[in-house]
XYZ file of C-alpha atoms in Angstrom:
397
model
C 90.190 61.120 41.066
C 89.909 63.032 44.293
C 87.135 62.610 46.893
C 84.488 65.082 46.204
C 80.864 65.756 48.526
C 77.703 65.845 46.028
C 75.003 67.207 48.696
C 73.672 70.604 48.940
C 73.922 73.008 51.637
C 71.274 75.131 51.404
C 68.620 72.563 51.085
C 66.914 72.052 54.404
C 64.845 68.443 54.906
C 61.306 68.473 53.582
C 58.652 70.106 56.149
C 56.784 66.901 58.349
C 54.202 65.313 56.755
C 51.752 66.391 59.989
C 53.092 70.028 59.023
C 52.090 69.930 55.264
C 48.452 68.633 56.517
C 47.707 71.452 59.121
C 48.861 73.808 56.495
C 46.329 72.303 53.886
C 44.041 73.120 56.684
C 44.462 76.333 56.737
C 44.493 77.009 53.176
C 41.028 74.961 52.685
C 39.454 76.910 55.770
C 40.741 80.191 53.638
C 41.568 81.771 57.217
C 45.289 82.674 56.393
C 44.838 86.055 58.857
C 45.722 85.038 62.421
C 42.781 87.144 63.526
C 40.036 85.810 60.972
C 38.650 83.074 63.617
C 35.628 81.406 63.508
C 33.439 81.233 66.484
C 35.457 79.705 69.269
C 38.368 79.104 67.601
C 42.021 79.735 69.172
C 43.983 79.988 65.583
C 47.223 78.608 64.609
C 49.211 81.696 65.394
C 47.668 81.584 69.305
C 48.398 77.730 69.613
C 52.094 78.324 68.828
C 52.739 81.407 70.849
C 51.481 79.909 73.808
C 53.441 76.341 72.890
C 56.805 77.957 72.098
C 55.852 80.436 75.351
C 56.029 76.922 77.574
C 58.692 75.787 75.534
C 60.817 78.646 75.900
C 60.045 79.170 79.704
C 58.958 82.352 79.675
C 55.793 84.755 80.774
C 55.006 85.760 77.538
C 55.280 85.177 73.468
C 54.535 87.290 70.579
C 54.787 85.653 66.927
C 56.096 88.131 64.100
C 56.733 88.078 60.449
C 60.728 87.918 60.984
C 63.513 87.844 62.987
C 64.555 90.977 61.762
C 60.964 92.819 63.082
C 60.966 91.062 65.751
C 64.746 93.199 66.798
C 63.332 96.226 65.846
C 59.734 95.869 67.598
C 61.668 94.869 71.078
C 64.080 98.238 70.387
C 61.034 99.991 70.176
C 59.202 98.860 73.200
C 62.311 99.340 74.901
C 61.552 102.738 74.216
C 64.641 103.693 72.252
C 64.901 107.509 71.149
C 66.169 108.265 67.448
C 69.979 108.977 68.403
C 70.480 106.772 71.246
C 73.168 104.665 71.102
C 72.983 100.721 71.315
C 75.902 98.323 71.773
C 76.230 95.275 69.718
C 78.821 93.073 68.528
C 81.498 93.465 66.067
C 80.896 90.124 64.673
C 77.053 89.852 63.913
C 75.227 89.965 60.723
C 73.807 92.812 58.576
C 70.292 92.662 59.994
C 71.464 93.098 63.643
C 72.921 96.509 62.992
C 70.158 97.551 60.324
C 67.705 97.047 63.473
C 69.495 99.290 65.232
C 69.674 101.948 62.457
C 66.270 101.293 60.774
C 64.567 102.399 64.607
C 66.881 105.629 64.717
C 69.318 104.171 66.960
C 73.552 104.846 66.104
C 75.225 101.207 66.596
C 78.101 100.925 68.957
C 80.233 98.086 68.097
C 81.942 95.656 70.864
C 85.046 93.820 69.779
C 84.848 89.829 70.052
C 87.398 87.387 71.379
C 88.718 84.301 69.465
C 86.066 82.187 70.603
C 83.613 84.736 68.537
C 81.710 85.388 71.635
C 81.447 89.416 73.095
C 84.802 90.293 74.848
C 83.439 91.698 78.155
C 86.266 94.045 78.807
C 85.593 96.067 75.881
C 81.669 96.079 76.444
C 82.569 97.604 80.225
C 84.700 99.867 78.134
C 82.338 101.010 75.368
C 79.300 101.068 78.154
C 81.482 104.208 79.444
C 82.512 105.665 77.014
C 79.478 105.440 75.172
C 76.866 106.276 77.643
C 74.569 103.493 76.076
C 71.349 101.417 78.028
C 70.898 99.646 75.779
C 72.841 96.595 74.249
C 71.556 93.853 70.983
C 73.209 91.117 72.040
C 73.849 88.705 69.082
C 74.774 85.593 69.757
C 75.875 84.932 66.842
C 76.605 81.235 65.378
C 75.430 79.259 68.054
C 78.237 81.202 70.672
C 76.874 82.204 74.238
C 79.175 84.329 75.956
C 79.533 84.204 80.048
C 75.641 85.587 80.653
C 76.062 85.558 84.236
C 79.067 88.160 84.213
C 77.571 89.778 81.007
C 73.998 90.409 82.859
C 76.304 91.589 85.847
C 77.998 94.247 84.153
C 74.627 95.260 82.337
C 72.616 94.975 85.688
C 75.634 97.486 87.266
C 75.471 99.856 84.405
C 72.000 100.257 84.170
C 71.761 98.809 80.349
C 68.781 96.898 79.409
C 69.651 93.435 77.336
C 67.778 92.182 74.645
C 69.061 88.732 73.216
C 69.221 88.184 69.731
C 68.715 84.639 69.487
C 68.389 83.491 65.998
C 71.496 81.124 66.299
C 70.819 79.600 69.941
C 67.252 78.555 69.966
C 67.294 75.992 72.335
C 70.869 76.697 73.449
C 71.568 77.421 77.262
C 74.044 78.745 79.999
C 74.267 77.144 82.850
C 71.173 75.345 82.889
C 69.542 78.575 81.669
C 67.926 79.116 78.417
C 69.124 81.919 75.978
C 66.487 84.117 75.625
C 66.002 84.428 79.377
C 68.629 86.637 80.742
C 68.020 89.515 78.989
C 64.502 91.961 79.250
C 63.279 90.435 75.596
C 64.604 87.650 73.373
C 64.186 88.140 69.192
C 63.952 84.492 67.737
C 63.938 83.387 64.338
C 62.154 81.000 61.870
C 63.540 81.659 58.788
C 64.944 79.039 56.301
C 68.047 78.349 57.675
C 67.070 78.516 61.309
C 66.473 75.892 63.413
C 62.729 75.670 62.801
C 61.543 76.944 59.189
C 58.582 78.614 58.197
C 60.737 80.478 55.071
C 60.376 83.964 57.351
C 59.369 84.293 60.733
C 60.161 85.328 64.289
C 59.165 85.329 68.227
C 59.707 87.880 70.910
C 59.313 86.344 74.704
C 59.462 88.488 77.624
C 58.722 88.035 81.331
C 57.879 91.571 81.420
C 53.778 92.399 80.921
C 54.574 95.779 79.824
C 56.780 95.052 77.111
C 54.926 92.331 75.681
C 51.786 94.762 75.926
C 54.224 97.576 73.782
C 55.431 94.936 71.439
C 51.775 93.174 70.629
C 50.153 97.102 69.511
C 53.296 97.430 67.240
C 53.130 94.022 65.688
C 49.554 95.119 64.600
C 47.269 93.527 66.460
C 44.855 96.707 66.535
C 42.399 95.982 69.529
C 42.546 92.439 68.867
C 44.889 91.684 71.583
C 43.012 89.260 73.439
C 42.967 86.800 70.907
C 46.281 86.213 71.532
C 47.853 82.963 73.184
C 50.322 83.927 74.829
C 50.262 87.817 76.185
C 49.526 89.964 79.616
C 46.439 90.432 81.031
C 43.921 93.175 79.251
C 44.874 95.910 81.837
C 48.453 96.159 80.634
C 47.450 97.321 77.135
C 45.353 100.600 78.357
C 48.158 102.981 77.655
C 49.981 101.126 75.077
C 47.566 100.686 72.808
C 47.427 104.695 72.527
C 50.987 105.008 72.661
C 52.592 102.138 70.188
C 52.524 102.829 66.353
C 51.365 99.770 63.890
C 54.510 98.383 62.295
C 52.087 95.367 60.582
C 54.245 92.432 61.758
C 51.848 89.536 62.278
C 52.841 85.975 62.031
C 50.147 83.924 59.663
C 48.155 81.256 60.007
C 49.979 79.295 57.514
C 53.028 79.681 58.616
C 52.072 79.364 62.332
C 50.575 76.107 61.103
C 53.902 75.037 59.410
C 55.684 75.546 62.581
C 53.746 74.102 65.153
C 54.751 70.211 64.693
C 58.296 71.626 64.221
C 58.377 73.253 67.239
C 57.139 69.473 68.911
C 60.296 68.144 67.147
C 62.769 70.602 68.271
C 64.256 69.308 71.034
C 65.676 65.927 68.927
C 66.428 68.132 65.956
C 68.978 69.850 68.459
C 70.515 66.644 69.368
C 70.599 65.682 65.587
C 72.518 68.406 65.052
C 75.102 68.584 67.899
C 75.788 64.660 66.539
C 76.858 66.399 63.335
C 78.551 69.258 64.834
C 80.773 66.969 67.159
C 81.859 64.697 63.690
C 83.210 67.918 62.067
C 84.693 69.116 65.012
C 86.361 65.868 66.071
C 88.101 66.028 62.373
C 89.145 69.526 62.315
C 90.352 69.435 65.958
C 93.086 66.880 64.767
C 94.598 69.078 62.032
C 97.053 71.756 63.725
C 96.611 73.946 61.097
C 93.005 74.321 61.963
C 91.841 76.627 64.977
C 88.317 75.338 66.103
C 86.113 77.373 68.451
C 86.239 76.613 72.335
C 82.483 75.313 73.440
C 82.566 76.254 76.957
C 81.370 73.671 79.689
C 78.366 75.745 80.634
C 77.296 75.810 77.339
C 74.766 73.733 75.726
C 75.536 74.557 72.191
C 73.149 74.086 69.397
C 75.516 72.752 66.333
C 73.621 74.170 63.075
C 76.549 75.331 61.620
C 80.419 75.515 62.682
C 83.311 77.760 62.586
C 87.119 77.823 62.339
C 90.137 79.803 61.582
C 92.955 79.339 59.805
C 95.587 81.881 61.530
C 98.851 82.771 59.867
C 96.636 82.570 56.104
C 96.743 85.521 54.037
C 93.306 87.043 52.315
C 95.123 85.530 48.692
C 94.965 82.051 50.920
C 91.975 82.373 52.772
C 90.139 83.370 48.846
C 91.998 80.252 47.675
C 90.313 77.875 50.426
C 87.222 78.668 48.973
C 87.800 78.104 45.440
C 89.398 74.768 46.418
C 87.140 73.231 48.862
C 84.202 74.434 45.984
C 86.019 72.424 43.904
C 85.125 69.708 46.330
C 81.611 70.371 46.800
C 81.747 71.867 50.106
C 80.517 75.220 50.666
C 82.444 77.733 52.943
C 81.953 81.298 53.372
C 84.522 83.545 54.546
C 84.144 86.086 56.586
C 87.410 88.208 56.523
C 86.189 89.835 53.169
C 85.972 93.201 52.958
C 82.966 93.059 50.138
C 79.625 91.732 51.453
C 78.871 88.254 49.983
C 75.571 86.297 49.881
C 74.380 86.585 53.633
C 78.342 87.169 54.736
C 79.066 90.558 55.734
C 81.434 92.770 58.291
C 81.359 96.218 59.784
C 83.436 97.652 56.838
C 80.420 97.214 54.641
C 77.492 98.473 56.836
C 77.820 102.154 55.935
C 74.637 103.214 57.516
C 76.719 102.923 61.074
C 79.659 105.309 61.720
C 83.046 103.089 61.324
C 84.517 102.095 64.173
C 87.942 100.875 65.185
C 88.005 97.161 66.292
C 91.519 95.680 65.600
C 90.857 92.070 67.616
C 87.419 91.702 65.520
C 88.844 92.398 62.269
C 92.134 90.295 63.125
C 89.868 87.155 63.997
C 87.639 87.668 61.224
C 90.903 87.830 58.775
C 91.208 83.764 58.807
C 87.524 83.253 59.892
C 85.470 80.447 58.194
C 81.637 79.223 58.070
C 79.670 76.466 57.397
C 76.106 75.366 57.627
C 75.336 71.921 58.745
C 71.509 70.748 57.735
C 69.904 68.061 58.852
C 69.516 66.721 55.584
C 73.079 65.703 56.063
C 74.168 62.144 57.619
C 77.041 61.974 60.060
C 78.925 60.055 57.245
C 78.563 63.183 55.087
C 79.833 65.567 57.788
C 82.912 63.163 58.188
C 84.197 63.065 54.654
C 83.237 67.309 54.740
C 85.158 67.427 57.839
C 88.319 65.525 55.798
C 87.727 67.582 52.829
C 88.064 71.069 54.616
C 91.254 69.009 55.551
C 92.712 68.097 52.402
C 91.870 72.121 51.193
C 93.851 73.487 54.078
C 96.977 71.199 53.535
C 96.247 71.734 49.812
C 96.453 76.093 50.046
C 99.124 75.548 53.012
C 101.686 74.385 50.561
């Protein structure tokens, strides 16, 4: 009978036992609102901005109801006009764009190279010929491109950066943080992030202004000071005349979910790159098998991991699903041209004008994806890793 993986890949491991108490708390106290404080008290929500602000390494930290609000309030403080164009990658996912276009902005898309990561000739190109200042920087999957010559050709050109770092919480550049290069950093806490609260989201900044802009449009009314982690009082006097209410404030609850989490980050990342590196070191070996280049001033953070398959056709490429399904392993494809579960490319996202970008679409062709949770040993990843094998050399004959 051949080898098959029972586990599930979308199950995540149980939230910490100190995590289930403090949110017990909460719900007994009836205080779910991160501004309904008794006397004295700091909240939940306060606590973790100002933790995951020191954490981070940055000036300031708002906590948000997504990822996805969390992009649009930082295009918004970043006072975008309805019109304006803002560059992103090719190769993101849907709600990257839709943050673009739900704030009024048209979406310029940047080709990728084969290591997924922005191809810098084509941003210098589409920063001319676009006119953008702007640029949503997804780093999607984990992949950091070259941020010192990225924030070089921004800095030259005049375009303000804003990191989307759903995928590389905790990841770094040369020594650096992502999150820190850019003007703001959008972070996410949803399910299948690398700290899960179902939905949630941070914005840091170093910038007082911004974080005054973004606070008033998360919603915090004139209840800014009860914040943990924002400017000083005097930076919200025009602001908080000037920034509509887009009701985006984080919980108590789920603040209160995320706090021990957030204390157990740091060894979940190593956890994961120990998983990451098993995979890899079994796909590596297969020729038929294209892994992606980690770059040595990268400090990857391994929740998932990619590969191609070049030379497949889209008949093989659907057939490598179906056949490592049939082993139990879960893959998701990204060279479809139909929008799958979270999977999706530029050809479906017809709320932004199409765009030409041969290299993106020819790397996305063979281009495959797979999550790696916790709640999987190193001996699971290992037989995965040899399964994803056996379905290549399986569809290759």
């Amino acid at each position: 009978m051949a080898r098959r993986f029972t586990g599930s890949f979308t199950q995540q491991e149980a939230i910490p036992t100190d995590a289930i108490d403090a949110a017990v708390a909460v719900l007994q106290s009836g205080r779910l609102h991160r501004y309904n404080l008794a006397p004295d008290e700091i909240g939940e929500v306060a606590q973790l901005e100002s933790e995951f602000r020191d954490w981070q390494g940055s000036a300031y930290c708002l906590a948000v109801t997504s990822g996805g609000q969390a992009l649009q309030i930082a295009l918004r403080a970043c006072d975008i006009e309805p019109g304006d164009a803002v560059l992103t990658n090719g190769f993101t996912l849907a709600p990257v764009p839709g943050a673009i276009r739900a704030v009024g902005g048209k979406a310029v898309l940047v080709e990728i190279d084969e290591n997924l990561r922005l191809d810098l000739g084509d941003l210098e190109r589409k920063i001319a010929a676009s006119g953008a200042r702007m640029l949503l920087l997804s780093h999607m999957r984990g992949h950091l491109c070259d941020m010192d010559r990225l924030m070089e050709i921004c800095d030259a050109a005049g375009v303000t950066v804003i990191e989307d770092c759903a995928h590389t919480m905790g990841a770094r550049w040369n020594g650096k943080r992502s999150g820190n290069f850019g003007k703001i950093a959008c972070f996410s806490t949803q399910t299948y992030k690398h700290m899960n609260s179902g939905e949630g989201g941070f914005l840091t900044t170093d910038i007082p202004d911004l974080a005054a802009r973004a606070t008033i449009l998360s919603g915090s009314y004139m209840l800014y000071e009860r914040h943990g982690a924002g400017p000083a009082a005097e930076a919200f006097e025009l602001p908080r005349y000037d920034m509509p209410n887009c009701s985006a404030r984080m919980d108590a609850l789920r603040a209160a979910i995320l706090r021990p989490q957030l204390a157990q980050l740091d060894a979940n990342i190593d956890r994961w790159n120990a998983r990451y590196q098993e995979v890899e070191r079994v796909l590596r070996a297969d020729t038929r098998i294209a892994t992606i280049a980690l770059p040595a001033q990268e400090a990857h953070v391994g929740s998932s991991i990619q590969f191609r398959l070049p030379g497949f056709s889209d008949d093989q490429c659907r057939a490598t699903l179906a056949s490592a399904a049939a082993r139990g392993v879960e893959l998701k494809w990204f060279g479809g041209k139909e929008p799958h579960g979270f999977t999706s490319s530029h050809h479906s996202w017809r709320y932004v004008a199409g765009q030409s970008l041969p290299e993106t679409d020819r790397i996305m062709a063979t281009l495959f994806d797979m999550r790696l949770p916790l709640s999987f040993s190193e001996a699971d990843c290992t037989l995965i890793a040899e399964l994803i094998g056996e379905t290549v050399a399986e569809v290759s004959q």
